PDB file of C-alpha atoms in Angstrom:
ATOM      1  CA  UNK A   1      18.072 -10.328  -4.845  1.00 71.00           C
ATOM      2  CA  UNK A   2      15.912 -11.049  -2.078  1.00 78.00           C
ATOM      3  CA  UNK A   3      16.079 -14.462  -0.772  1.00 86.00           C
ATOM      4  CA  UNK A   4      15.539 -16.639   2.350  1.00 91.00           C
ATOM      5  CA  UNK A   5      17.731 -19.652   3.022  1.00 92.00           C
ATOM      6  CA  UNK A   6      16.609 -22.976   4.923  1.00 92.00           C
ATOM      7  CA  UNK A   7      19.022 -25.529   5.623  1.00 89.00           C
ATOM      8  CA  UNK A   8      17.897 -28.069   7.673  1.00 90.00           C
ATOM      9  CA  UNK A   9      15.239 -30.446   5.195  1.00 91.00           C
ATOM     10  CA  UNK A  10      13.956 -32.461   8.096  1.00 95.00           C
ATOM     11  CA  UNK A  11      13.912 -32.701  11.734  1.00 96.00           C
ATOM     12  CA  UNK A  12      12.982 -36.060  13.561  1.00 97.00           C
ATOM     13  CA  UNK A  13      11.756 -35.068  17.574  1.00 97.00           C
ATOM     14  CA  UNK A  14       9.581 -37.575  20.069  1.00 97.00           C
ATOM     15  CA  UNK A  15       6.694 -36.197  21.885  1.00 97.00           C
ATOM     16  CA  UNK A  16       7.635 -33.224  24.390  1.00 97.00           C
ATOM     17  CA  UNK A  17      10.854 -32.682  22.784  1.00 97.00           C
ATOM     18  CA  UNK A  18      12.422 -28.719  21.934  1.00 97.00           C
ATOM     19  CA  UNK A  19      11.373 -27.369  18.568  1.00 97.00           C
ATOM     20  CA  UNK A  20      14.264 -25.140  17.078  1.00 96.00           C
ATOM     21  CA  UNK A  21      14.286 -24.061  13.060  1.00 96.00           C
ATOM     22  CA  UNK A  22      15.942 -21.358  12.030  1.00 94.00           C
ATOM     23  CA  UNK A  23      16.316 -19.483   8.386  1.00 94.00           C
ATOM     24  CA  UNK A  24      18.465 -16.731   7.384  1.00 94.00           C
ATOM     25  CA  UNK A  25      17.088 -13.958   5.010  1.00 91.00           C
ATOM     26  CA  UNK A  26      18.786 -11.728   2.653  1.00 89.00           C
ATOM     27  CA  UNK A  27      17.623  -8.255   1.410  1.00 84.00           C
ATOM     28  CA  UNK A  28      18.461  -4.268   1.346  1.00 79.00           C
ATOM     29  CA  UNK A  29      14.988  -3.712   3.069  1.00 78.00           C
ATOM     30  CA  UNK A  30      12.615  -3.870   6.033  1.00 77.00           C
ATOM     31  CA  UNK A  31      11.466  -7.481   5.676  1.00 84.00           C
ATOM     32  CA  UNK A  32       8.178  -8.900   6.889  1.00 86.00           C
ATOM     33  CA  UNK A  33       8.913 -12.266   8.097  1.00 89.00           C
ATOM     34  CA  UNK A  34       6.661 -15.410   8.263  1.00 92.00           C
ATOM     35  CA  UNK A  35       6.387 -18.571   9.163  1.00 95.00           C
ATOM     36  CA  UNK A  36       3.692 -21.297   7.272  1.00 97.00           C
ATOM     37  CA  UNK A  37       2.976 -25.001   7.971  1.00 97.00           C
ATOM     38  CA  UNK A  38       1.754 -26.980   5.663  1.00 96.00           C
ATOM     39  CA  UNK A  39      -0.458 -30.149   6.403  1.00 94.00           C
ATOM     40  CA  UNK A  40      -0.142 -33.542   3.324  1.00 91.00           C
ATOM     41  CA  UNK A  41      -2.772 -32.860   0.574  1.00 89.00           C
ATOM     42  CA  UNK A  42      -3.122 -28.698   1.884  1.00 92.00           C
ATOM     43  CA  UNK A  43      -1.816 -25.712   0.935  1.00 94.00           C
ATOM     44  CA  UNK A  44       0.417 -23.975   2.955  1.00 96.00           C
ATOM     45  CA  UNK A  45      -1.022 -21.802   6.216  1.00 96.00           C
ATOM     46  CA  UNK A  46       0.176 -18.881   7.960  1.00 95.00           C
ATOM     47  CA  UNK A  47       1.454 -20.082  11.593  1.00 95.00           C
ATOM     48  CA  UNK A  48       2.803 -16.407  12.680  1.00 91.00           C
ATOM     49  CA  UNK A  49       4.504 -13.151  11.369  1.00 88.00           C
ATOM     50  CA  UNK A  50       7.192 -10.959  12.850  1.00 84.00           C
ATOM     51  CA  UNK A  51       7.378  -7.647  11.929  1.00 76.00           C
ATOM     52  CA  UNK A  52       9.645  -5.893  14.025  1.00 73.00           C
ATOM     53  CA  UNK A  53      13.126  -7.180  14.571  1.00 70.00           C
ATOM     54  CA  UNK A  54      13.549  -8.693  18.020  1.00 69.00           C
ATOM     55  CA  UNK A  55       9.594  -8.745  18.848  1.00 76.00           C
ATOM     56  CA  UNK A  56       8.283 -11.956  18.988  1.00 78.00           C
ATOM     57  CA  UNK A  57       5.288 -13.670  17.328  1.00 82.00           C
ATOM     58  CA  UNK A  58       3.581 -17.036  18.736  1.00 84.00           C
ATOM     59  CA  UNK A  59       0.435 -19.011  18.056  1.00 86.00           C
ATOM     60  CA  UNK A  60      -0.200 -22.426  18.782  1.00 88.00           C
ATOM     61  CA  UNK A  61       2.515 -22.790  21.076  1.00 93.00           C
ATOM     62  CA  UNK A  62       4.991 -21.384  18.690  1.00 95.00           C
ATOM     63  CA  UNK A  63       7.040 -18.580  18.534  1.00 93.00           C
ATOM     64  CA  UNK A  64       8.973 -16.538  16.340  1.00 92.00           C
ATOM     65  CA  UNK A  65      11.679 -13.894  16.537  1.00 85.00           C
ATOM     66  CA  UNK A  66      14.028 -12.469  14.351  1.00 82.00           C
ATOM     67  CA  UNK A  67      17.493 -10.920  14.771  1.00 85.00           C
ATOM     68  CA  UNK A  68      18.678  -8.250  12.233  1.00 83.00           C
ATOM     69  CA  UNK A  69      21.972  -7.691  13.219  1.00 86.00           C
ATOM     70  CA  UNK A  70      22.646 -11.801  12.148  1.00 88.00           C
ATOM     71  CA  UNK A  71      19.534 -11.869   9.354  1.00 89.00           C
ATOM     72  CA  UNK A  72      18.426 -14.656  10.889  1.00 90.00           C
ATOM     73  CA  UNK A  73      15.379 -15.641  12.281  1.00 90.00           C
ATOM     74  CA  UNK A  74      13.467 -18.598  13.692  1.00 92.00           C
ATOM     75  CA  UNK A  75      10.568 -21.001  14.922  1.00 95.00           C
ATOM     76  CA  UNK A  76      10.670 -22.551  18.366  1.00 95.00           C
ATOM     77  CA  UNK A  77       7.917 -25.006  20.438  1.00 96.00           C
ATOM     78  CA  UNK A  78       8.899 -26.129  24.005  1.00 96.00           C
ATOM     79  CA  UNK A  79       6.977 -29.633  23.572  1.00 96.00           C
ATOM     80  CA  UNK A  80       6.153 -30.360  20.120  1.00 97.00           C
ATOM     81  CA  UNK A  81       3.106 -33.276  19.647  1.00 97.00           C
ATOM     82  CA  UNK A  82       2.636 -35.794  17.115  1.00 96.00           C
ATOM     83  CA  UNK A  83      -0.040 -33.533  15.443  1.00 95.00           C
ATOM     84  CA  UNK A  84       2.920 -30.851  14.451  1.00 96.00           C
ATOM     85  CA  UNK A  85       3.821 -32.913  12.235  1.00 97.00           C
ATOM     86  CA  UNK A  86       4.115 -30.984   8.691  1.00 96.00           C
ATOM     87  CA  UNK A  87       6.382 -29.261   6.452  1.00 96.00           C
ATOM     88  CA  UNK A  88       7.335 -25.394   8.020  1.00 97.00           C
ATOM     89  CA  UNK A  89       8.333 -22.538   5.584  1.00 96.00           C
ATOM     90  CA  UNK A  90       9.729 -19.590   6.243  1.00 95.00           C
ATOM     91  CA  UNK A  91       9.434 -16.942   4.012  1.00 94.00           C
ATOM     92  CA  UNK A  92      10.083 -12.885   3.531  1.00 91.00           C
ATOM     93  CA  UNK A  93       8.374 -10.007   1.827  1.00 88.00           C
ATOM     94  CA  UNK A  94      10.430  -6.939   1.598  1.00 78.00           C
ATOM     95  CA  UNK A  95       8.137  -3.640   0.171  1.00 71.00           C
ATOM     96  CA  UNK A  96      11.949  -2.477  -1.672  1.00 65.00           C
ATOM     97  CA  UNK A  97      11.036  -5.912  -3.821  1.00 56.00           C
ATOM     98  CA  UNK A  98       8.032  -4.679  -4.611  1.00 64.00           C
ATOM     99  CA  UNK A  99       5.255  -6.802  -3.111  1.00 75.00           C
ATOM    100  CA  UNK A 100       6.989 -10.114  -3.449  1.00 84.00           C
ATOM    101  CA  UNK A 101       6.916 -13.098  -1.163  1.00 90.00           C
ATOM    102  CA  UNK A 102       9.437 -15.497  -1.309  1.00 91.00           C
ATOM    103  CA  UNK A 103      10.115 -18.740   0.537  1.00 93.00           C
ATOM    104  CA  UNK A 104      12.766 -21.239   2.139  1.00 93.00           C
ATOM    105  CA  UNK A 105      12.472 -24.623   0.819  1.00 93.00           C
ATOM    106  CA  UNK A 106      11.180 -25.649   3.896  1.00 94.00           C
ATOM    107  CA  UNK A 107      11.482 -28.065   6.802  1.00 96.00           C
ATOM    108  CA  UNK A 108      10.194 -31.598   7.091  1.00 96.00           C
ATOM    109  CA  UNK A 109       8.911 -31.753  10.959  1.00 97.00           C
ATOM    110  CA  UNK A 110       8.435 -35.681  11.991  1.00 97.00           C
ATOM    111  CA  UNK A 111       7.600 -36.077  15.314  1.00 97.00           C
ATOM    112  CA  UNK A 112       7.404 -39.721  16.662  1.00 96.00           C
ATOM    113  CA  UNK A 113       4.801 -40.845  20.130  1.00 93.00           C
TER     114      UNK A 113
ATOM    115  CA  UNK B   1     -14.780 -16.671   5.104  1.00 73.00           C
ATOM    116  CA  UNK B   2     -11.317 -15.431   3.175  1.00 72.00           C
ATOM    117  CA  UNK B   3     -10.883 -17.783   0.847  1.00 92.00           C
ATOM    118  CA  UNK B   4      -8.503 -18.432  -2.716  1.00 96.00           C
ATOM    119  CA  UNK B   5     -10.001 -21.271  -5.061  1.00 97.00           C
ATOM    120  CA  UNK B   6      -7.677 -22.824  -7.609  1.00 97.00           C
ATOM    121  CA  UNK B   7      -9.514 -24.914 -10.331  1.00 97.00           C
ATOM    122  CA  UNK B   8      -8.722 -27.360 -11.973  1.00 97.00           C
ATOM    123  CA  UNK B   9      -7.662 -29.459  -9.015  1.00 96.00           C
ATOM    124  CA  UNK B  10      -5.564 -31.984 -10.913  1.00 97.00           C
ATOM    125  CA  UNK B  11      -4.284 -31.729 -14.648  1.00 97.00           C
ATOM    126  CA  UNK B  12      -3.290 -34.087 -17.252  1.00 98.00           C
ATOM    127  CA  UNK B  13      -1.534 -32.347 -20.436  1.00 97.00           C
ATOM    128  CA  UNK B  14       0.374 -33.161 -22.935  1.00 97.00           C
ATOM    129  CA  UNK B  15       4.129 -32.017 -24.052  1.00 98.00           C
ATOM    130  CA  UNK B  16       3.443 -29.019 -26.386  1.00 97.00           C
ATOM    131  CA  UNK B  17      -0.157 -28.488 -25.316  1.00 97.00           C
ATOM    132  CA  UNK B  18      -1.339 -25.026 -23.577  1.00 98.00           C
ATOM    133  CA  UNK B  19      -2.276 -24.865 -20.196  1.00 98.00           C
ATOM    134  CA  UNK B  20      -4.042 -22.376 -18.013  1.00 98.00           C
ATOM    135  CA  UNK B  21      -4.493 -22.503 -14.192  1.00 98.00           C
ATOM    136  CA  UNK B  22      -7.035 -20.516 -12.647  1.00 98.00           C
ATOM    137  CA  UNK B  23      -6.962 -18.699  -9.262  1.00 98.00           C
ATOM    138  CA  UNK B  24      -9.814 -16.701  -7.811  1.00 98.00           C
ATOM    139  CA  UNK B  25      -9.855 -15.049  -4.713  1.00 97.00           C
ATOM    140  CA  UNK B  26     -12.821 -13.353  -2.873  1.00 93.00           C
ATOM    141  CA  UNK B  27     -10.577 -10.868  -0.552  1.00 91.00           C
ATOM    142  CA  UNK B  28     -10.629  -8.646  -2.139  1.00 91.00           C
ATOM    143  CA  UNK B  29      -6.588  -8.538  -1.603  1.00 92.00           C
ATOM    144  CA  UNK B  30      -4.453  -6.178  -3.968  1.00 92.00           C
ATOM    145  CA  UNK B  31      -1.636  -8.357  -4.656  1.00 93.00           C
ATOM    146  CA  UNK B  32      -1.675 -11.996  -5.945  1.00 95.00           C
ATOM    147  CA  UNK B  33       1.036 -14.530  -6.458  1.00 96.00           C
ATOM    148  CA  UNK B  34       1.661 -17.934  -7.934  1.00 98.00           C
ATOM    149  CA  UNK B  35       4.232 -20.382  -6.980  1.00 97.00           C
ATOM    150  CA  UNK B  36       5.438 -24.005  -7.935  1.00 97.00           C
ATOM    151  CA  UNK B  37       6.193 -26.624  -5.308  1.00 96.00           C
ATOM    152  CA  UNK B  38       8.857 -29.221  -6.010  1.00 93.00           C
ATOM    153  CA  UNK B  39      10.655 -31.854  -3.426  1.00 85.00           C
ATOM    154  CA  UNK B  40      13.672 -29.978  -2.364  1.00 81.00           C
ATOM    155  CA  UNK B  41      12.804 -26.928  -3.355  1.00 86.00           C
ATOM    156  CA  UNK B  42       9.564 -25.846  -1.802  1.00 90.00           C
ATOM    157  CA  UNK B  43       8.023 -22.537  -2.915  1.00 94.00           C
ATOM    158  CA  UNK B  44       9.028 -20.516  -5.994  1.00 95.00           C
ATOM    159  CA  UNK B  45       7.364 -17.863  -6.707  1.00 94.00           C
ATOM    160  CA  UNK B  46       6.405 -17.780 -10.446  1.00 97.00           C
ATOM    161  CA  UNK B  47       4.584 -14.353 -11.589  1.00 96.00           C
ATOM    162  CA  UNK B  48       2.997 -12.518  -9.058  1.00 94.00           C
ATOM    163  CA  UNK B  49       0.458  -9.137  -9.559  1.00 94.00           C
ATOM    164  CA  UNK B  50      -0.455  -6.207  -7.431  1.00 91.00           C
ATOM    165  CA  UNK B  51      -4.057  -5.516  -8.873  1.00 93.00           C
ATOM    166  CA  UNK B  52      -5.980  -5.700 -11.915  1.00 95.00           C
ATOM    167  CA  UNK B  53      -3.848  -5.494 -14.620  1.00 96.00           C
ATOM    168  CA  UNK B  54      -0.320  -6.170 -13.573  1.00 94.00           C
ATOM    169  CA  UNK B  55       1.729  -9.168 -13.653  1.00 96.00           C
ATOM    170  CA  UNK B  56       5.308  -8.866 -12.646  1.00 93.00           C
ATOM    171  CA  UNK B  57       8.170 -11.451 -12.787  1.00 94.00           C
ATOM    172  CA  UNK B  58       8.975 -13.595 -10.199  1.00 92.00           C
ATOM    173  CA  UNK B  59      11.831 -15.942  -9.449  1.00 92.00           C
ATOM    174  CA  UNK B  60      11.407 -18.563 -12.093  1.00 96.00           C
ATOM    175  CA  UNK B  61       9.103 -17.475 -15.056  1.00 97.00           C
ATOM    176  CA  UNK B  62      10.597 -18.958 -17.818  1.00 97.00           C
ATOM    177  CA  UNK B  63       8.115 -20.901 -19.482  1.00 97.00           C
ATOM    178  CA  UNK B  64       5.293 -19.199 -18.000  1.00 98.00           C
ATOM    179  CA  UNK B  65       2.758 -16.012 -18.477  1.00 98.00           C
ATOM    180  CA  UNK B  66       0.175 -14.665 -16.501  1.00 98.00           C
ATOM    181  CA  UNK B  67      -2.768 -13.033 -16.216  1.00 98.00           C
ATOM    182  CA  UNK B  68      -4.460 -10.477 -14.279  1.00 98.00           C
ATOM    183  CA  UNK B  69      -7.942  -8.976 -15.487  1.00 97.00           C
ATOM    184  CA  UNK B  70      -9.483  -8.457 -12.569  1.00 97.00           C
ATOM    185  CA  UNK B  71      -9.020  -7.912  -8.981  1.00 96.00           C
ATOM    186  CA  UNK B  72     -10.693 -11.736  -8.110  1.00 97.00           C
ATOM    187  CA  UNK B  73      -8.588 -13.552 -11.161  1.00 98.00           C
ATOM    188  CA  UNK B  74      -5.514 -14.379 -11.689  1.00 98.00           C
ATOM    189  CA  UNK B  75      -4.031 -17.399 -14.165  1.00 98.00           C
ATOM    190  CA  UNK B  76      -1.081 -18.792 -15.180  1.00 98.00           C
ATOM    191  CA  UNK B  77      -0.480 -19.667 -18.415  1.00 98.00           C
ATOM    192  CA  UNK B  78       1.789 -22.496 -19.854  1.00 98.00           C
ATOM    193  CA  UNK B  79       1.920 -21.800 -23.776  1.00 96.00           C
ATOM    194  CA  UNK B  80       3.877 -24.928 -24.330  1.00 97.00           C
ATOM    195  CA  UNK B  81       4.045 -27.013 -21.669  1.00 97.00           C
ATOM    196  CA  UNK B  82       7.148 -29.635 -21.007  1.00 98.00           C
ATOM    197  CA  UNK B  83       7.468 -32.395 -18.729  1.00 97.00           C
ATOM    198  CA  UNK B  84       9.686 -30.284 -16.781  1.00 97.00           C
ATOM    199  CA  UNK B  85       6.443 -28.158 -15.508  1.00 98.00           C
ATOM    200  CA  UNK B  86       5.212 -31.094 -13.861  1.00 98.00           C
ATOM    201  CA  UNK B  87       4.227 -29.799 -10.078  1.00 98.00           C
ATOM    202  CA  UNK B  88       1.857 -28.876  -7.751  1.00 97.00           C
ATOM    203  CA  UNK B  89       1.515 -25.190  -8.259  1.00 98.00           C
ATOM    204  CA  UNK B  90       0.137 -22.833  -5.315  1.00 98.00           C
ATOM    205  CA  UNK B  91      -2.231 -19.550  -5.832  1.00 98.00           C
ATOM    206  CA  UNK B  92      -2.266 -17.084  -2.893  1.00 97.00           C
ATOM    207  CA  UNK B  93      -3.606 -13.303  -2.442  1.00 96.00           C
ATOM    208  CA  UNK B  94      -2.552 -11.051   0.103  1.00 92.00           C
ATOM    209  CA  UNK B  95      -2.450  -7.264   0.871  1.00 86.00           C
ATOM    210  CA  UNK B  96      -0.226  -4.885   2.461  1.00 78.00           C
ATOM    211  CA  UNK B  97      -1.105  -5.833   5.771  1.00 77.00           C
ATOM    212  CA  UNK B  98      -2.631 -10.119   5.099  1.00 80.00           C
ATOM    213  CA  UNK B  99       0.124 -12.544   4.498  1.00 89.00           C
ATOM    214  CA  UNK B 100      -0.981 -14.545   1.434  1.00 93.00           C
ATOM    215  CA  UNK B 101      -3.297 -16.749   2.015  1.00 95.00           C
ATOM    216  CA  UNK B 102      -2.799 -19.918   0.062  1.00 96.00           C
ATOM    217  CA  UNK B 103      -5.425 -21.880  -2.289  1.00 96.00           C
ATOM    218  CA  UNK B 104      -5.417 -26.067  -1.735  1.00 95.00           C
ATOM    219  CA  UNK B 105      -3.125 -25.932  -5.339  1.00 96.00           C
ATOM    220  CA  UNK B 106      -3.263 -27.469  -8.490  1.00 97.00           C
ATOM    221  CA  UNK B 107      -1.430 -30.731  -9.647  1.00 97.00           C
ATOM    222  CA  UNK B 108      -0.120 -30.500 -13.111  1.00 98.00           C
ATOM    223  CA  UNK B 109       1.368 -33.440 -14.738  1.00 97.00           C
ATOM    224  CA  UNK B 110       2.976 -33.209 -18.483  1.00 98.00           C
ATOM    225  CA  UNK B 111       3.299 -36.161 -19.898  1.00 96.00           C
TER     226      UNK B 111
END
């Protein structure tokens, strides 16, 4: 089945440094792909969605691209700031699942002054 | 303003008891999902409906029914709950072109 893999469970930057996570994503389909941050005590929030393989989304500094020929895609920042600090999901809806959503098991983001 | 409202907030229940979680949305979005959030695991997706009247299966959901009788509501349903359902469990609606939009959850604890 559909499903969207996240491996790395937390990332520890300093001010200004390179943001890099990346997912991979499995399906038959034409997947939607997103990217959501979520804040302690909140629910999750969309940060940006890619649609088209190889087009980029961005908002807030961030940006998102994904590659279909390696099912991959991911979320990038030049200079991350102590306010990024969250947990970032990827996640995938594919209309040949029907209209579900599913999602990585997301990335702790720490990022130190 | 978009907006998905879980209630209750925070639950206390008891091994065997029933449960129900509400989720209302005033979107008016077609398609609405629930999801459990666990350390290491982040989001599963639970049951999840596209309009009034449909509830499909999601990942995980054993354990659980829903509910769909209108387009605004949506509810999960633990018949029996077990300490095992303990979680903070997510409501979102969405469309064919909004990515869900997420309610501020509810946290269930089964003691």
């Amino acid at each position: 089945g559909d499903s969207v893999i996240q491996m790395q469970g937390q990332v520890t930057l300093s001010e200004n440094d390179f943001l890099f996570i990346n997912c991979t994503y499995s399906t038959t389909g034409y997947p939607t792909l997103f990217w959501y941050v979520q804040y302690s005590g909140e629910g999750p929030q969309l940060l940006l969605q890619v649609t088209t393989a190889n087009n980029k989304g961005s908002s807030r500094g961030f940006e998102a691209t994904y590659d279909k020929g390696t099912t991959s895609f991911h979320l990038q920042k030049t200079s991350v700031q102590e306010i990024d600090s969250a947990v970032y999901y990827c996640a995938m809806r594919d209309w040949t699942g029907g209209y579900k959503v599913v999602f990585g098991s997301g990335t702790r983001l720490l990022v130190s002054p | 303003e978009a907006a998905v409202t879980q209630s209750p907030r925070n639950k206390v229940a008891v091994t065997g008891g029933k449960v129900t979680l509400s989720c209302n949305q005033t979107n008016n979005h077609n398609n609405m999902y629930w999801y459990r959030q666990d350390t290491g695991h982040g989001l599963r997706l639970i049951h999840y409906s596209y309009g009034a009247g449909s509830t499909e299966k999601g990942d995980i959901p054993d354990g659980y029914k829903a509910s769909r009788p209108s387009q605004e509501n949506f509810s999960l349903i633990l018949e029996l709950a077990t300490p095992s359902q303990t979680s903070v469990y997510f409501c979102a609606s969405g469309d064919d072109s909004q990515a869900p939009l997420f309610g501020e959850g509810t946290r269930l604890s089964v003691l």
